[in-house]
Amino acid sequence: MKTTVRVTRLELAEPLRISRGTMAARDAVWLTVERGGLRGHGEVVASAYYGLDAQALVRLLRDAAAGIERCGDPETALGAVRGGELPGPDTSPAVIAAVESALLDLVGKRAGAPVHQLLGSLTPPVAATARTIGITTTERAAALAACLASSGFTLLKVKAGSADPEEDLARVRTIREHAPCARLLLDPNGAWSVPQAAELLPRYAALGVEAVEQPIAPGDPEALARLAARSPLPLIADEDAVCYEDARRLAGRVQGVNVKLAKCGGVHAALRIAELLAGSGTDLMLGCLTASTLGIAPAVHLADRARWVDLDGHLLLARDPWTGIGGGDGTVGAGEGVGLGIRPRAPGRSAVAGPEGGRRRADLA
């Protein structure tokens, strides 16, 4: 097998502000594994929050690539990933997820099957995805909400955590007015104190918000569980639910867990968490980081297993280098193609960002 590692820059269509800061671009590192003329691809993105920069990711992926090449074939390498033998001890879950993605893509192509079939789903998963609206002015939020609703989005996720909580409430009211039929999720990214959350949650319930992600700072899952027990809205753990053990501690004690492949360690780690949560009273949310279609695609193959799907990272980009999972009309799908079912976007064919920072349907073919 032959492996290559490449760094690219992903620019956002417009800066995204959340409670922790503002992002306008991020580096992505691609791993390609080749055998017999077929190639499998995976992506990991740099993240200041998770302490991963492009230089560290390149080093980790090159170390993983050496291990993959020693395996001889992608099926053996994929088994080693599942068994915890690859990429190696103490490797970042985000890197493991990228390695697994490349191997699943290649194994699927060699088998002539899409990844979702390798995972046990005969029907290609299709799901309505949330689309994120960052912390912005009420005027901009109104324009975004109206445009997204007219494009077909039925689920909007609103970032919160402004210094003045009334600004967040005003933004949600405006979004509700301009997208009256949309379901609303709220995500403060841990910006509230427990007393603030207790005061604000009923007010958001009155505005028709469906659920709230990680309202309080991560690091005290017991406090989150206590808050969830008396909350008028379902609470979804995100930053407090990184891995299987985190999910185990919170199962049945919060109403949802946001599983991101980059934080839990990939598709098979996510499936373990989904199995753990089943029947516990805690529902699964599938989330993502801002990434290209390549980085989002593995999670799309799990989309039929989640109550909430938030796989819009590729829709925030000025130009997505890959295509194949849709999303510009509010729906993502795995499609019928083998492997991940995605392909590089044709040179010169850019993904045009509309007023909402997403993609026009013509560019999602």
Short mmCIF file of C-alpha atoms in Angstrom, two decimals:
data_model
loop_
_atom_site.label_atom_id
_atom_site.label_comp_id
_atom_site.label_asym_id
_atom_site.label_seq_id
_atom_site.Cartn_x
_atom_site.Cartn_y
_atom_site.Cartn_z
CA MET A 1 0.00 0.00 0.00
CA LYS A 2 1.04 3.56 -0.67
CA THR A 3 0.10 6.50 1.56
CA THR A 4 0.29 10.26 1.12
CA VAL A 5 -0.36 13.13 3.53
CA ARG A 6 -1.32 16.60 2.32
CA VAL A 7 -2.21 19.88 4.05
CA THR A 8 -4.83 22.27 2.68
CA ARG A 9 -6.52 25.44 3.88
CA LEU A 10 -10.29 25.65 4.29
CA GLU A 11 -11.65 29.20 4.20
CA LEU A 12 -15.09 29.91 5.63
CA ALA A 13 -17.64 31.80 3.57
CA GLU A 14 -17.90 34.21 6.50
CA PRO A 15 -16.37 34.23 9.99
CA LEU A 16 -18.19 32.06 12.51
CA ARG A 17 -18.41 33.46 16.02
CA ILE A 18 -19.18 31.27 19.02
CA SER A 19 -18.78 31.93 22.74
CA ARG A 20 -15.11 30.85 22.69
CA GLY A 21 -14.05 33.03 19.77
CA THR A 22 -14.30 33.58 16.02
CA MET A 23 -13.02 31.37 13.20
CA ALA A 24 -12.47 32.42 9.58
CA ALA A 25 -10.41 29.46 8.32
CA ARG A 26 -8.79 26.25 9.44
CA ASP A 27 -6.16 23.85 8.17
CA ALA A 28 -7.14 20.36 7.06
CA VAL A 29 -4.79 17.40 6.61
CA TRP A 30 -5.74 14.67 4.15
CA LEU A 31 -4.56 11.05 4.28
CA THR A 32 -4.77 8.98 1.10
CA VAL A 33 -4.22 5.22 1.10
CA GLU A 34 -3.74 3.50 -2.27
CA ARG A 35 -3.83 -0.16 -3.23
CA GLY A 36 -4.32 -1.65 -6.68
CA GLY A 37 -5.17 1.64 -8.34
CA LEU A 38 -7.92 2.46 -5.82
CA ARG A 39 -7.64 5.24 -3.27
CA GLY A 40 -9.27 5.85 0.10
CA HIS A 41 -9.31 9.26 1.73
CA GLY A 42 -9.63 10.69 5.22
CA GLU A 43 -9.49 14.19 6.69
CA VAL A 44 -8.60 15.68 10.05
CA VAL A 45 -8.87 19.39 10.77
CA ALA A 46 -6.73 21.50 13.05
CA SER A 47 -8.44 22.61 16.25
CA ALA A 48 -7.16 25.02 18.86
CA TYR A 49 -9.76 23.71 21.33
CA TYR A 50 -8.44 20.14 20.99
CA GLY A 51 -4.81 21.34 20.87
CA LEU A 52 -4.12 20.12 17.34
CA ASP A 53 -2.26 22.19 14.76
CA ALA A 54 -1.44 21.20 11.19
CA GLN A 55 2.20 20.40 11.97
CA ALA A 56 1.26 17.99 14.76
CA LEU A 57 -1.42 16.38 12.61
CA VAL A 58 1.00 15.80 9.72
CA ARG A 59 3.46 14.11 12.07
CA LEU A 60 0.77 11.90 13.60
CA LEU A 61 -0.67 10.93 10.24
CA ARG A 62 2.74 10.09 8.82
CA ASP A 63 3.37 7.84 11.82
CA ALA A 64 0.00 6.21 11.22
CA ALA A 65 0.74 5.86 7.49
CA ALA A 66 3.89 3.89 8.24
CA GLY A 67 1.83 1.46 10.30
CA ILE A 68 -0.77 1.15 7.55
CA GLU A 69 1.87 0.30 4.96
CA ARG A 70 3.23 -2.48 7.17
CA CYS A 71 -0.22 -4.11 7.23
CA GLY A 72 -0.09 -5.02 3.56
CA ASP A 73 -3.78 -4.53 2.74
CA PRO A 74 -6.50 -2.11 3.89
CA GLU A 75 -8.72 -4.80 5.38
CA THR A 76 -5.96 -5.87 7.75
CA ALA A 77 -5.19 -2.26 8.57
CA LEU A 78 -8.85 -1.52 9.30
CA GLY A 79 -8.96 -4.50 11.65
CA ALA A 80 -5.90 -3.12 13.42
CA VAL A 81 -7.65 0.24 13.85
CA ARG A 82 -10.71 -1.47 15.31
CA GLY A 83 -8.50 -3.49 17.62
CA GLY A 84 -6.70 -0.40 18.89
CA GLU A 85 -3.35 -1.43 17.36
CA LEU A 86 -3.33 1.46 14.87
CA PRO A 87 -2.47 4.29 14.70
CA GLY A 88 -0.74 3.74 18.07
CA PRO A 89 -1.06 4.52 21.77
CA ASP A 90 -2.06 8.02 22.81
CA THR A 91 -2.93 9.07 19.25
CA SER A 92 -5.53 11.81 19.01
CA PRO A 93 -9.07 10.49 18.39
CA ALA A 94 -9.31 12.94 15.46
CA VAL A 95 -6.34 11.26 13.77
CA ILE A 96 -7.78 7.80 14.43
CA ALA A 97 -11.04 8.94 12.81
CA ALA A 98 -9.18 10.16 9.71
CA VAL A 99 -7.19 6.94 9.39
CA GLU A 100 -10.35 4.87 9.77
CA SER A 101 -12.11 7.02 7.16
CA ALA A 102 -9.40 6.46 4.56
CA LEU A 103 -9.41 2.72 5.19
CA LEU A 104 -13.21 2.41 5.16
CA ASP A 105 -13.30 4.35 1.89
CA LEU A 106 -10.71 2.05 0.31
CA VAL A 107 -12.19 -1.17 1.72
CA GLY A 108 -15.61 -0.16 0.42
CA LYS A 109 -14.21 0.57 -3.04
CA ARG A 110 -12.41 -2.77 -3.11
CA ALA A 111 -15.64 -4.53 -2.10
CA GLY A 112 -17.79 -2.49 -4.50
CA ALA A 113 -19.94 -1.37 -1.58
CA PRO A 114 -20.77 1.94 0.14
CA VAL A 115 -19.54 2.43 3.69
CA HIS A 116 -23.05 2.33 5.15
CA GLN A 117 -23.42 -1.25 3.88
CA LEU A 118 -20.13 -2.20 5.52
CA LEU A 119 -21.68 -0.84 8.73
CA GLY A 120 -24.89 -2.85 8.38
CA SER A 121 -27.32 -0.36 6.80
CA LEU A 122 -28.70 -1.50 3.46
CA THR A 123 -30.49 1.76 2.69
CA PRO A 124 -28.40 4.89 2.13
CA PRO A 125 -28.88 7.15 5.17
CA VAL A 126 -30.60 10.47 4.46
CA ALA A 127 -31.33 13.07 7.13
CA ALA A 128 -32.26 16.69 7.67
CA THR A 129 -29.20 18.48 8.94
CA ALA A 130 -29.04 21.47 11.22
CA ARG A 131 -27.42 24.62 9.84
CA THR A 132 -25.47 26.79 12.28
CA ILE A 133 -26.10 30.51 12.76
CA GLY A 134 -23.29 32.05 14.73
CA ILE A 135 -23.33 34.90 17.21
CA THR A 136 -24.17 37.84 14.97
CA THR A 137 -26.45 40.84 14.70
CA THR A 138 -30.21 40.38 14.74
CA GLU A 139 -30.33 41.82 11.22
CA ARG A 140 -27.86 39.27 9.90
CA ALA A 141 -29.59 36.47 11.78
CA ALA A 142 -32.91 37.47 10.23
CA ALA A 143 -31.45 37.37 6.72
CA LEU A 144 -29.77 34.01 7.34
CA ALA A 145 -32.87 32.44 8.84
CA ALA A 146 -35.11 33.56 5.99
CA CYS A 147 -32.65 32.39 3.34
CA LEU A 148 -32.06 29.02 5.00
CA ALA A 149 -35.78 28.40 5.46
CA SER A 150 -36.45 29.19 1.81
CA SER A 151 -33.63 26.82 0.80
CA GLY A 152 -35.30 23.93 2.62
CA PHE A 153 -33.63 23.86 6.03
CA THR A 154 -36.01 22.65 8.74
CA LEU A 155 -33.49 22.55 11.60
CA LEU A 156 -31.40 25.55 12.66
CA LYS A 157 -28.74 25.64 15.37
CA VAL A 158 -28.18 29.02 16.99
CA LYS A 159 -24.95 29.81 18.80
CA ALA A 160 -25.29 31.62 22.14
CA GLY A 161 -22.96 32.95 24.81
CA SER A 162 -22.90 36.70 24.20
CA ALA A 163 -21.72 38.87 27.08
CA ASP A 164 -25.30 40.12 27.32
CA PRO A 165 -27.72 37.15 27.36
CA GLU A 166 -30.51 39.42 26.15
CA GLU A 167 -28.69 39.70 22.81
CA ASP A 168 -28.91 35.93 22.37
CA LEU A 169 -32.59 35.92 23.26
CA ALA A 170 -33.28 38.71 20.77
CA ARG A 171 -31.44 36.80 18.05
CA VAL A 172 -33.46 33.64 18.70
CA ARG A 173 -36.71 35.63 18.62
CA THR A 174 -35.71 37.11 15.27
CA ILE A 175 -34.78 33.71 13.85
CA ARG A 176 -38.09 32.29 15.05
CA GLU A 177 -39.94 35.13 13.31
CA HIS A 178 -38.12 34.66 10.01
CA ALA A 179 -38.12 30.84 10.04
CA PRO A 180 -41.37 30.09 11.87
CA CYS A 181 -41.55 26.44 10.82
CA ALA A 182 -37.94 25.54 11.62
CA ARG A 183 -36.94 23.49 14.62
CA LEU A 184 -34.40 25.34 16.74
CA LEU A 185 -31.41 24.07 18.69
CA LEU A 186 -29.32 26.32 20.93
CA ASP A 187 -25.60 25.96 21.61
CA PRO A 188 -23.87 28.21 24.17
CA ASN A 189 -20.69 26.07 24.02
CA GLY A 190 -20.55 26.00 27.82
CA ALA A 191 -20.78 29.77 28.26
CA TRP A 192 -23.38 29.87 31.04
CA SER A 193 -23.04 29.41 34.78
CA VAL A 194 -25.46 27.01 36.45
CA PRO A 195 -27.59 29.87 37.87
CA GLN A 196 -27.66 31.55 34.45
CA ALA A 197 -28.76 28.33 32.80
CA ALA A 198 -31.53 27.82 35.35
CA GLU A 199 -32.80 31.33 34.61
CA LEU A 200 -32.42 31.22 30.81
CA LEU A 201 -33.64 27.73 29.93
CA PRO A 202 -37.34 28.47 30.66
CA ARG A 203 -37.11 31.60 28.53
CA TYR A 204 -35.77 29.63 25.59
CA ALA A 205 -38.43 26.98 26.12
CA ALA A 206 -41.03 29.75 25.76
CA LEU A 207 -39.46 30.67 22.40
CA GLY A 208 -39.90 27.13 21.11
CA VAL A 209 -36.28 25.99 21.27
CA GLU A 210 -36.20 22.20 20.99
CA ALA A 211 -32.99 21.39 22.89
CA VAL A 212 -29.83 23.02 24.24
CA GLU A 213 -26.28 21.76 23.81
CA GLN A 214 -23.74 22.03 26.62
CA PRO A 215 -25.22 25.05 28.42
CA ILE A 216 -22.60 25.10 31.19
CA ALA A 217 -18.82 24.88 31.17
CA PRO A 218 -17.44 21.38 30.64
CA GLY A 219 -15.57 19.63 33.41
CA ASP A 220 -18.42 18.95 35.81
CA PRO A 221 -20.71 16.35 34.21
CA GLU A 222 -22.48 15.83 37.51
CA ALA A 223 -23.61 19.47 37.46
CA LEU A 224 -24.81 19.03 33.88
CA ALA A 225 -26.78 15.93 34.88
CA ARG A 226 -28.38 17.73 37.82
CA LEU A 227 -29.32 20.63 35.56
CA ALA A 228 -30.81 18.24 32.99
CA ALA A 229 -32.96 16.63 35.68
CA ARG A 230 -34.82 19.89 36.27
CA SER A 231 -34.51 21.55 32.87
CA PRO A 232 -37.68 22.42 30.91
CA LEU A 233 -35.70 21.64 27.73
CA PRO A 234 -33.71 18.57 26.70
CA LEU A 235 -29.99 19.08 27.37
CA ILE A 236 -27.39 17.57 25.04
CA ALA A 237 -23.88 16.96 26.37
CA ASP A 238 -21.13 17.93 23.93
CA GLU A 239 -17.84 19.07 25.45
CA ASP A 240 -18.63 16.92 28.50
CA ALA A 241 -19.13 13.82 26.32
CA VAL A 242 -15.90 13.21 24.43
CA CYS A 243 -15.47 9.44 24.62
CA TYR A 244 -17.29 6.21 25.45
CA GLU A 245 -16.66 6.52 29.19
CA ASP A 246 -18.03 10.06 29.23
CA ALA A 247 -21.17 8.86 27.45
CA ARG A 248 -21.48 5.95 29.89
CA ARG A 249 -21.41 8.30 32.88
CA LEU A 250 -24.13 10.50 31.36
CA ALA A 251 -26.37 7.86 29.76
CA GLY A 252 -29.88 8.19 31.15
CA ARG A 253 -28.96 11.40 32.97
CA VAL A 254 -29.01 13.91 30.10
CA GLN A 255 -31.41 13.90 27.19
CA GLY A 256 -28.78 13.76 24.45
CA VAL A 257 -25.11 13.19 23.68
CA ASN A 258 -23.42 14.91 20.75
CA VAL A 259 -21.10 12.39 19.12
CA LYS A 260 -18.44 13.83 16.83
CA LEU A 261 -16.15 11.37 15.09
CA ALA A 262 -13.16 13.66 15.61
CA LYS A 263 -13.57 13.62 19.37
CA CYS A 264 -14.66 10.00 19.96
CA GLY A 265 -12.26 8.33 17.51
CA GLY A 266 -14.23 7.51 14.39
CA VAL A 267 -17.16 5.53 13.04
CA HIS A 268 -16.76 2.38 15.09
CA ALA A 269 -16.26 4.33 18.30
CA ALA A 270 -19.44 6.24 17.48
CA LEU A 271 -21.31 2.98 16.90
CA ARG A 272 -20.23 1.75 20.34
CA ILE A 273 -21.62 4.92 21.91
CA ALA A 274 -24.85 4.61 19.92
CA GLU A 275 -25.27 1.04 21.18
CA LEU A 276 -24.58 2.18 24.74
CA LEU A 277 -27.20 4.94 24.55
CA ALA A 278 -29.92 2.81 22.98
CA GLY A 279 -32.79 2.42 25.43
CA SER A 280 -31.12 4.57 28.09
CA GLY A 281 -33.37 7.59 27.63
CA THR A 282 -30.47 9.56 26.16
CA ASP A 283 -30.69 10.21 22.42
CA LEU A 284 -27.86 10.41 19.93
CA MET A 285 -26.86 13.60 18.17
CA LEU A 286 -24.33 13.45 15.34
CA GLY A 287 -22.19 16.55 15.18
CA CYS A 288 -19.05 17.70 13.40
CA LEU A 289 -16.29 20.24 13.23
CA THR A 290 -16.02 22.72 10.39
CA ALA A 291 -14.52 20.52 7.67
CA SER A 292 -14.86 19.62 4.03
CA THR A 293 -17.25 17.03 2.63
CA LEU A 294 -14.41 14.50 3.07
CA GLY A 295 -14.35 15.14 6.80
CA ILE A 296 -18.15 15.06 7.15
CA ALA A 297 -18.92 12.05 4.92
CA PRO A 298 -18.13 9.21 7.37
CA ALA A 299 -20.70 10.57 9.85
CA VAL A 300 -23.32 10.87 7.10
CA HIS A 301 -23.15 7.08 6.77
CA LEU A 302 -24.42 6.94 10.39
CA ALA A 303 -27.11 9.60 10.02
CA ASP A 304 -30.04 7.18 10.24
CA ARG A 305 -29.04 6.32 13.81
CA ALA A 306 -29.39 9.82 15.30
CA ARG A 307 -32.29 11.89 16.63
CA TRP A 308 -30.47 15.13 15.80
CA VAL A 309 -28.11 15.49 12.84
CA ASP A 310 -25.76 18.48 12.76
CA LEU A 311 -23.50 17.75 9.79
CA ASP A 312 -23.15 21.16 8.20
CA GLY A 313 -19.41 21.82 8.54
CA HIS A 314 -18.88 21.67 4.78
CA LEU A 315 -21.70 24.14 4.20
CA LEU A 316 -19.81 26.85 6.07
CA LEU A 317 -16.92 26.86 3.59
CA ALA A 318 -16.30 29.37 0.83
CA ARG A 319 -15.26 26.45 -1.37
CA ASP A 320 -15.64 22.80 -0.53
CA PRO A 321 -12.89 20.78 -2.30
CA TRP A 322 -15.09 17.65 -2.29
CA THR A 323 -18.68 16.85 -3.20
CA GLY A 324 -21.15 14.00 -2.82
CA ILE A 325 -23.21 14.33 0.39
CA GLY A 326 -25.43 17.30 -0.46
CA GLY A 327 -26.68 19.55 2.29
CA GLY A 328 -27.44 22.79 0.49
CA ASP A 329 -31.17 22.08 0.60
CA GLY A 330 -31.10 21.07 4.27
CA THR A 331 -30.65 17.35 3.66
CA VAL A 332 -27.47 15.25 3.71
CA GLY A 333 -27.30 11.77 2.27
CA ALA A 334 -24.79 8.98 1.76
CA GLY A 335 -25.81 8.22 -1.82
CA GLU A 336 -25.16 4.99 -3.69
CA GLY A 337 -21.46 5.41 -4.56
CA VAL A 338 -18.91 2.90 -3.27
CA GLY A 339 -16.74 3.72 -0.29
CA LEU A 340 -17.58 7.11 1.15
CA GLY A 341 -19.37 7.97 -2.10
CA ILE A 342 -17.62 11.32 -2.52
CA ARG A 343 -15.30 12.76 -5.12
CA PRO A 344 -13.02 15.77 -5.57
CA ARG A 345 -14.82 18.78 -6.94
CA ALA A 346 -13.95 19.42 -10.58
CA PRO A 347 -11.30 22.12 -11.11
CA GLY A 348 -12.89 25.47 -11.73
CA ARG A 349 -16.23 24.33 -10.35
CA SER A 350 -16.48 26.24 -7.12
CA ALA A 351 -19.15 25.85 -4.49
CA VAL A 352 -20.80 29.26 -4.65
CA ALA A 353 -21.70 30.65 -1.25
CA GLY A 354 -25.18 32.14 -1.14
CA PRO A 355 -26.30 34.77 1.38
CA GLU A 356 -26.42 32.09 4.06
CA GLY A 357 -22.87 30.97 3.40
CA GLY A 358 -24.10 27.64 2.05
CA ARG A 359 -24.18 26.07 -1.36
CA ARG A 360 -26.55 26.50 -4.25
CA ARG A 361 -28.21 23.24 -5.26
CA ALA A 362 -26.58 23.25 -8.69
CA ASP A 363 -23.19 22.83 -7.02
CA LEU A 364 -24.25 19.77 -5.03
CA ALA A 365 -24.75 17.34 -7.90
#
